[in-house]
Amino acid sequence: MSILLAAKYQLARFRPLLTAAGAAAIILPLAATPAEAHVKWFAPYIVGAAPQPIMSTLTNTWFWLAIGLVLVFFIGTRIVERTRLGEATLAGMDKVSGPLWNRSDDFVRVVIGAFFVAIFAVGGVYLTPDLKTPAEWVSWLQLLIAFGIFSRKTQPFSAAGIILLWVLALRDYDIFHLLDYLALGVAIAGYLVLESSNNPEWRKHRFELLRWGVAIALMWSSLEKFAYPEWFYPLVDEKPFLTFGMSRDVFIPMAGVAEFTMGFGLLWTPLVRRLSAISLFVIFNAAVYPFGRMDLVGHALIMAIIVIIAIDPTREMHFLPALKKGLRSVPVGLAAALVVIAGSYWGLHTAIYGPEGRAATEQMTTHSPDPDHPHADEAAHADAAPHDHAELVSASTH
């Protein structure tokens, strides 16, 4: 009897954690919703501010709980993938997505062209809502890029224009800020070059390049949830339904893990990457409702590439194919990705701004905040820190 009472007591002690774990198992695939709404588009930020120490993440219980749940999902998927059921699942996906896959290049080119027409129409930005510019001619360059998409002869010029826009943004923004968009920009430019190539050995890698670009972009941007969780406080305060009832200090690190690991999943085996892509597509679309047209236009390119990844029937893996076959490789690969990406993020920030960051004189924001939740009050509690030297013009999105 005493043993039963003791067990009951211990269960009661850990019931809150067990309940949270169960909820997290259901919520984690959707937890990145506010994370996918790029925080710099909707809340104040200071790029040069000293990030939280990496040990703050490595000692966070919720971070490790989320990692554990993701590993269960990935390993379970790999177990299924190695069976007849896994192959039947992939074959079923191929059958459903075949018609769109046969027009995949047309789909990607149309979305790229539509994206540049959209930001031309909006005006005043380089590539994304937070990269603002008063130069009117930049918008006309974007229109030229859009026109060049629809001929294989002019696609390389459009690719060069995309890289040029990124380089021009360096005049107004710090290099660390622009790293948010480097992988995706290079991937899209590279796709246009490879797609227009007459060399089949080069051309066959065009979708793989897009996949790597999106994966790296997602993993990189996810680290903001660990380095600067306070940037996300205004979002969850203004839209508390985004956290599914979880506290923000529980939700934000789990959202970061969800975004990072699904980005990592895009680089893994066929079933893992396709299920990761489908999850991301659902998440990005779910973010459109609370965050509006800015989120839809800003993420249009990523969403289009995610669709291509989800419908890609390719079974061949070019990067470390032998490593990805084993179940033990899942935690090893995820750990390696965390070390490389997180090490680069914190290391480059320290190299550029120093260990204490760069002193700031003003906050940066790209929108008018909700008057019921003034961001300035939230930001006042953050440490004084650095920002890019560009002057941003506020644009209302609420």
Coordinates of C-alpha atoms in Angstrom, one line a residue:
M1 CA 0.0 0.0 0.0
S2 CA 2.8 2.4 0.9
I3 CA 4.4 1.7 -2.5
L4 CA 1.1 2.5 -4.3
L5 CA 0.7 5.7 -2.3
A6 CA 4.3 6.7 -3.0
A7 CA 3.7 6.1 -6.8
K8 CA 0.5 8.1 -6.7
Y9 CA 2.3 11.0 -5.0
Q10 CA 5.1 11.0 -7.6
L11 CA 2.6 10.9 -10.4
A12 CA 0.8 13.9 -8.9
R13 CA 4.1 15.7 -8.7
F14 CA 4.9 15.2 -12.4
R15 CA 1.4 15.4 -13.7
P16 CA 1.8 19.1 -14.9
L17 CA 4.9 18.1 -16.9
L18 CA 3.2 15.0 -18.3
T19 CA 0.2 17.0 -19.3
A20 CA 2.4 19.7 -20.9
A21 CA 4.2 16.9 -22.8
G22 CA 1.0 15.5 -24.1
A23 CA -0.2 18.9 -25.3
A24 CA 3.2 19.6 -26.8
A25 CA 3.0 16.4 -28.8
I26 CA -0.2 17.6 -30.4
I27 CA 0.8 21.3 -30.7
L28 CA 4.4 21.0 -31.8
P29 CA 3.7 20.5 -35.5
L30 CA 1.7 23.8 -35.4
A31 CA 3.9 25.6 -32.9
A32 CA 5.9 27.5 -35.5
T33 CA 2.9 29.5 -36.7
P34 CA 4.0 32.9 -35.2
A35 CA 7.5 31.9 -35.9
E36 CA 6.8 31.6 -39.6
A37 CA 5.5 35.2 -39.5
H38 CA 8.9 36.7 -39.7
V39 CA 9.3 38.7 -36.5
K40 CA 11.1 41.6 -38.1
W41 CA 8.0 42.3 -40.2
F42 CA 5.7 42.7 -37.2
A43 CA 7.6 43.7 -34.1
P44 CA 10.5 46.0 -33.0
Y45 CA 14.0 44.5 -33.3
I46 CA 17.6 45.5 -32.8
V47 CA 19.8 43.3 -34.9
G48 CA 23.1 44.1 -33.2
A49 CA 21.8 43.5 -29.7
A50 CA 23.7 40.9 -27.7
P51 CA 21.8 37.6 -28.0
Q52 CA 21.0 35.5 -25.1
P53 CA 23.8 33.1 -24.2
I54 CA 23.5 29.7 -25.9
M55 CA 23.5 28.1 -22.5
S56 CA 20.1 29.7 -21.8
T57 CA 18.8 27.4 -24.5
L58 CA 20.8 24.4 -23.6
T59 CA 19.5 24.5 -20.1
N60 CA 15.8 25.1 -21.1
T61 CA 13.6 22.1 -20.3
W62 CA 11.1 22.9 -23.0
F63 CA 13.8 23.0 -25.7
W64 CA 14.8 19.5 -24.8
L65 CA 11.2 18.3 -24.5
A66 CA 10.5 19.6 -28.0
I67 CA 13.8 18.0 -29.4
G68 CA 12.7 14.7 -27.9
L69 CA 9.3 14.8 -29.5
V70 CA 10.7 15.7 -32.9
L71 CA 13.2 12.8 -32.7
V72 CA 10.3 10.4 -31.9
F73 CA 8.5 11.7 -35.0
F74 CA 11.6 11.5 -37.3
I75 CA 12.7 8.1 -36.2
G76 CA 9.1 6.8 -36.4
T77 CA 8.8 8.1 -39.9
R78 CA 12.1 6.5 -40.9
I79 CA 10.9 3.1 -39.5
V80 CA 7.8 3.4 -41.6
E81 CA 9.7 4.6 -44.6
R82 CA 11.8 1.4 -44.6
T83 CA 8.7 -0.8 -44.9
R84 CA 6.3 -1.6 -47.7
L85 CA 3.9 0.9 -46.1
G86 CA 6.5 3.7 -46.5
E87 CA 7.0 2.9 -50.2
A88 CA 3.2 2.7 -50.7
T89 CA 2.8 6.1 -49.0
L90 CA 5.4 7.6 -51.3
A91 CA 3.9 6.0 -54.4
G92 CA 0.5 7.4 -53.4
M93 CA 2.0 10.9 -53.0
D94 CA 3.6 10.6 -56.4
K95 CA 0.2 9.7 -58.0
V96 CA -1.6 12.6 -56.4
S97 CA 1.1 15.2 -57.1
G98 CA 2.2 13.9 -60.5
P99 CA 0.2 16.4 -62.6
L100 CA 1.7 19.4 -60.7
W101 CA 5.2 17.9 -60.7
N102 CA 5.1 17.7 -64.5
R103 CA 4.6 21.5 -64.6
S104 CA 6.9 22.2 -61.6
D105 CA 9.1 24.6 -63.5
D106 CA 6.2 26.6 -64.8
F107 CA 4.8 26.8 -61.2
V108 CA 8.0 28.0 -59.7
R109 CA 8.6 30.6 -62.5
V110 CA 5.1 32.0 -62.2
V111 CA 5.4 32.4 -58.4
I112 CA 8.8 34.1 -58.7
G113 CA 7.5 36.4 -61.3
A114 CA 4.3 37.1 -59.3
F115 CA 6.4 37.8 -56.2
F116 CA 8.5 40.5 -57.9
V117 CA 5.4 42.1 -59.5
A118 CA 3.8 42.2 -56.0
I119 CA 6.8 43.9 -54.4
F120 CA 7.0 46.3 -57.4
A121 CA 3.4 47.2 -56.8
V122 CA 4.0 47.7 -53.0
G123 CA 7.1 49.7 -53.6
G124 CA 9.7 50.9 -51.2
V125 CA 11.4 47.6 -50.4
Y126 CA 14.4 45.7 -51.6
L127 CA 13.3 42.1 -51.2
T128 CA 11.2 41.8 -48.0
P129 CA 9.0 44.1 -45.9
D130 CA 11.8 44.9 -43.4
L131 CA 14.3 45.9 -46.1
K132 CA 12.9 49.3 -46.9
T133 CA 14.3 51.8 -49.4
P134 CA 13.2 55.3 -50.6
A135 CA 14.8 54.6 -54.1
E136 CA 12.0 54.4 -56.7
W137 CA 14.2 52.8 -59.3
V138 CA 14.6 49.7 -57.2
S139 CA 10.9 48.9 -57.8
W140 CA 11.5 49.2 -61.6
L141 CA 14.4 46.8 -61.3
Q142 CA 12.0 44.3 -59.6
L143 CA 9.6 44.6 -62.5
L144 CA 12.4 43.9 -65.0
I145 CA 13.3 40.8 -62.9
A146 CA 9.7 39.6 -63.2
F147 CA 9.7 40.1 -66.9
G148 CA 13.0 38.2 -67.3
I149 CA 11.6 35.1 -65.6
F150 CA 9.5 33.9 -68.5
S151 CA 12.3 33.4 -71.1
R152 CA 15.2 31.0 -70.5
K153 CA 17.4 33.4 -72.4
T154 CA 16.8 36.2 -69.8
Q155 CA 16.5 34.1 -66.7
P156 CA 20.2 34.5 -65.9
F157 CA 19.8 38.3 -66.0
S158 CA 16.9 38.0 -63.5
A159 CA 19.1 35.9 -61.3
A160 CA 21.8 38.6 -61.4
G161 CA 19.1 41.2 -60.5
I162 CA 18.1 39.2 -57.4
I163 CA 21.7 39.1 -56.2
L164 CA 22.1 42.8 -57.1
L165 CA 19.1 43.7 -54.9
W166 CA 20.7 41.9 -51.9
V167 CA 24.0 43.6 -52.5
L168 CA 22.3 47.0 -52.8
A169 CA 20.6 46.4 -49.5
L170 CA 24.1 46.2 -47.9
R171 CA 24.3 50.0 -48.3
D172 CA 21.5 50.5 -45.8
Y173 CA 21.6 47.3 -43.6
D174 CA 24.2 45.4 -41.7
I175 CA 25.5 42.2 -43.1
F176 CA 24.2 40.1 -40.2
H177 CA 20.6 41.4 -41.0
L178 CA 21.0 40.5 -44.7
L179 CA 22.1 36.9 -43.8
D180 CA 18.5 36.2 -43.0
Y181 CA 17.8 36.3 -46.8
L182 CA 21.1 35.2 -48.3
A183 CA 20.4 31.4 -48.6
L184 CA 17.0 31.8 -50.1
G185 CA 18.1 34.6 -52.5
V186 CA 21.1 32.6 -53.7
A187 CA 18.9 29.5 -54.1
I188 CA 16.3 31.2 -56.2
A189 CA 19.0 32.9 -58.4
G190 CA 20.8 29.6 -58.7
Y191 CA 17.6 27.9 -59.8
L192 CA 17.0 30.4 -62.6
V193 CA 20.5 29.9 -63.9
L194 CA 20.3 26.1 -63.7
E195 CA 16.8 25.9 -65.1
S196 CA 17.9 27.9 -68.2
S197 CA 21.0 25.7 -68.7
N198 CA 21.2 23.3 -71.6
N199 CA 23.4 21.0 -69.6
P200 CA 21.2 18.2 -68.1
E201 CA 23.8 17.4 -65.4
W202 CA 23.6 20.9 -64.1
R203 CA 19.9 21.3 -64.6
K204 CA 18.9 18.3 -62.6
H205 CA 20.1 19.9 -59.4
R206 CA 17.8 23.0 -59.7
F207 CA 15.1 21.8 -57.2
E208 CA 17.7 20.4 -54.8
L209 CA 19.3 23.8 -54.7
L210 CA 15.9 25.4 -53.8
R211 CA 15.4 22.8 -51.1
W212 CA 18.7 23.6 -49.5
G213 CA 18.1 27.3 -49.7
V214 CA 14.8 27.0 -47.9
A215 CA 16.1 24.6 -45.3
I216 CA 19.0 26.8 -44.4
A217 CA 16.9 29.9 -44.3
L218 CA 14.4 28.2 -41.9
M219 CA 17.0 26.8 -39.6
W220 CA 18.8 30.2 -39.5
S221 CA 15.7 32.3 -38.8
S222 CA 14.5 29.9 -36.1
L223 CA 17.5 30.8 -34.0
E224 CA 16.0 34.2 -33.3
K225 CA 13.5 32.5 -31.0
F226 CA 16.5 31.4 -28.8
A227 CA 18.7 34.4 -29.2
Y228 CA 16.0 37.1 -29.0
P229 CA 12.8 35.7 -27.4
E230 CA 11.8 39.2 -26.3
W231 CA 11.3 40.2 -29.9
F232 CA 8.4 37.8 -30.0
Y233 CA 6.7 39.0 -26.8
P234 CA 4.7 41.8 -28.6
L235 CA 3.3 39.2 -31.1
V236 CA 2.1 36.7 -28.5
D237 CA 0.8 39.6 -26.3
E238 CA -1.2 41.1 -29.2
K239 CA -2.4 37.6 -30.5
P240 CA -2.5 35.3 -27.4
F241 CA -4.4 32.6 -29.3
L242 CA -1.2 31.8 -31.2
T243 CA 0.3 30.1 -28.2
F244 CA -2.5 27.6 -27.8
G245 CA -2.8 28.5 -24.1
M246 CA 0.9 27.9 -23.3
S247 CA 2.9 30.6 -21.6
R248 CA 5.2 32.5 -24.0
D249 CA 8.4 31.3 -22.3
V250 CA 7.2 27.7 -23.0
F251 CA 5.8 28.3 -26.5
I252 CA 8.6 30.4 -28.0
P253 CA 11.5 27.8 -27.6
M254 CA 9.2 25.0 -28.7
A255 CA 8.3 27.1 -31.8
G256 CA 12.0 27.6 -32.5
V257 CA 12.6 23.8 -32.3
A258 CA 9.6 23.1 -34.6
E259 CA 10.9 25.6 -37.2
F260 CA 14.5 24.4 -37.0
T261 CA 13.7 20.7 -37.2
M262 CA 11.3 21.0 -40.0
G263 CA 13.9 22.9 -41.9
F264 CA 16.3 20.1 -41.1
G265 CA 13.8 17.5 -42.2
L266 CA 13.8 19.1 -45.7
L267 CA 17.3 17.7 -46.1
W268 CA 16.6 14.2 -45.0
T269 CA 15.1 11.1 -46.6
P270 CA 12.2 11.3 -49.1
L271 CA 9.3 10.6 -46.7
V272 CA 10.7 12.8 -43.9
R273 CA 11.3 15.7 -46.2
R274 CA 7.9 15.4 -47.9
L275 CA 6.0 15.2 -44.5
S276 CA 8.1 18.1 -43.2
A277 CA 7.2 20.2 -46.3
I278 CA 3.5 19.4 -45.9
S279 CA 3.6 20.4 -42.2
L280 CA 5.4 23.7 -43.2
F281 CA 2.9 24.4 -45.9
V282 CA 0.0 24.1 -43.4
I283 CA 1.9 26.3 -40.9
F284 CA 2.7 29.0 -43.4
N285 CA -0.9 29.1 -44.7
A286 CA -2.2 29.2 -41.1
A287 CA 0.0 32.2 -40.4
V288 CA -1.6 34.2 -43.2
Y289 CA -4.9 34.7 -41.4
P290 CA -3.5 36.4 -38.2
F291 CA -0.7 38.3 -40.1
G292 CA -2.4 39.2 -43.3
R293 CA -1.2 40.0 -46.8
M294 CA 2.3 41.1 -45.8
D295 CA 3.0 37.6 -44.5
L296 CA 1.5 36.0 -47.7
V297 CA 3.6 38.1 -50.1
G298 CA 6.7 38.0 -48.0
H299 CA 6.7 34.2 -47.7
A300 CA 5.3 33.5 -51.2
L301 CA 8.7 32.2 -52.5
I302 CA 9.2 29.9 -49.5
M303 CA 5.7 28.6 -49.8
A304 CA 6.1 27.8 -53.5
I305 CA 9.4 25.9 -52.9
I306 CA 7.8 24.0 -50.0
V307 CA 5.1 22.8 -52.4
I308 CA 7.8 21.6 -54.9
I309 CA 9.5 19.7 -52.1
A310 CA 6.3 18.1 -51.0
I311 CA 5.5 16.8 -54.5
D312 CA 9.1 15.9 -55.5
P313 CA 9.1 12.2 -56.3
T314 CA 12.9 11.9 -56.3
R315 CA 14.2 9.1 -54.2
E316 CA 17.9 9.7 -54.9
M317 CA 19.9 11.5 -52.2
H318 CA 23.1 13.3 -53.1
F319 CA 24.3 14.5 -49.7
L320 CA 25.6 11.8 -47.3
P321 CA 23.1 9.2 -48.6
A322 CA 24.6 6.3 -46.5
L323 CA 24.5 8.3 -43.3
K324 CA 20.8 9.0 -43.7
K325 CA 19.8 5.4 -44.0
G326 CA 20.4 4.5 -40.3
L327 CA 18.1 5.4 -37.4
R328 CA 21.0 6.5 -35.3
S329 CA 21.9 9.1 -37.9
V330 CA 18.7 11.1 -37.1
P331 CA 19.9 12.4 -33.7
V332 CA 23.5 12.6 -35.0
G333 CA 22.5 14.7 -38.0
L334 CA 20.2 17.0 -36.0
A335 CA 22.9 17.6 -33.4
A336 CA 25.4 18.3 -36.2
A337 CA 23.0 20.8 -37.9
L338 CA 22.4 22.5 -34.5
V339 CA 26.1 22.9 -33.9
V340 CA 26.9 24.2 -37.3
I341 CA 24.0 26.6 -37.7
A342 CA 23.8 27.8 -34.1
G343 CA 27.6 28.1 -34.0
S344 CA 27.6 30.2 -37.1
Y345 CA 24.8 32.4 -35.8
W346 CA 26.3 33.2 -32.4
G347 CA 29.9 33.2 -33.8
L348 CA 29.2 35.6 -36.6
H349 CA 27.2 37.9 -34.4
T350 CA 30.1 38.1 -31.9
A351 CA 32.6 38.6 -34.8
I352 CA 30.6 41.5 -36.2
Y353 CA 29.3 43.2 -33.1
G354 CA 31.5 42.0 -30.3
P355 CA 30.5 40.0 -27.2
E356 CA 28.5 42.9 -25.8
G357 CA 26.8 43.9 -29.0
R358 CA 26.7 47.4 -30.4
A359 CA 25.0 50.3 -28.6
A360 CA 21.7 51.3 -30.0
T361 CA 20.0 54.7 -30.1
E362 CA 16.6 53.7 -31.5
Q363 CA 14.4 50.7 -32.1
M364 CA 13.5 49.4 -35.6
T365 CA 10.1 48.4 -36.7
T366 CA 8.3 48.0 -40.0
H367 CA 4.7 48.6 -38.9
S368 CA 2.4 50.5 -36.6
P369 CA 1.8 48.5 -33.4
D370 CA -1.5 47.7 -31.8
P371 CA -2.2 50.7 -29.6
D372 CA -3.5 48.3 -26.9
H373 CA -0.1 46.7 -26.8
P374 CA 2.5 49.4 -27.5
H375 CA 5.8 47.8 -28.5
A376 CA 7.9 50.5 -27.1
D377 CA 6.9 49.6 -23.6
E378 CA 7.9 46.0 -24.2
A379 CA 11.1 47.0 -25.8
A380 CA 12.0 49.3 -22.9
H381 CA 12.7 46.2 -20.8
A382 CA 15.2 44.8 -23.2
D383 CA 18.9 45.6 -22.8
A384 CA 20.2 48.7 -24.7
A385 CA 21.6 47.3 -27.9
P386 CA 22.5 47.8 -31.4
H387 CA 20.7 48.1 -34.7
D388 CA 21.2 48.6 -38.3
H389 CA 21.9 52.1 -39.5
A390 CA 19.1 52.2 -42.1
E391 CA 16.1 54.5 -41.5
L392 CA 12.9 52.5 -41.8
V393 CA 9.6 54.1 -42.8
S394 CA 6.7 52.7 -40.7
A395 CA 4.1 50.9 -42.8
S396 CA 0.8 49.9 -41.1
T397 CA 0.0 46.2 -41.4
H398 CA -2.7 45.9 -38.7

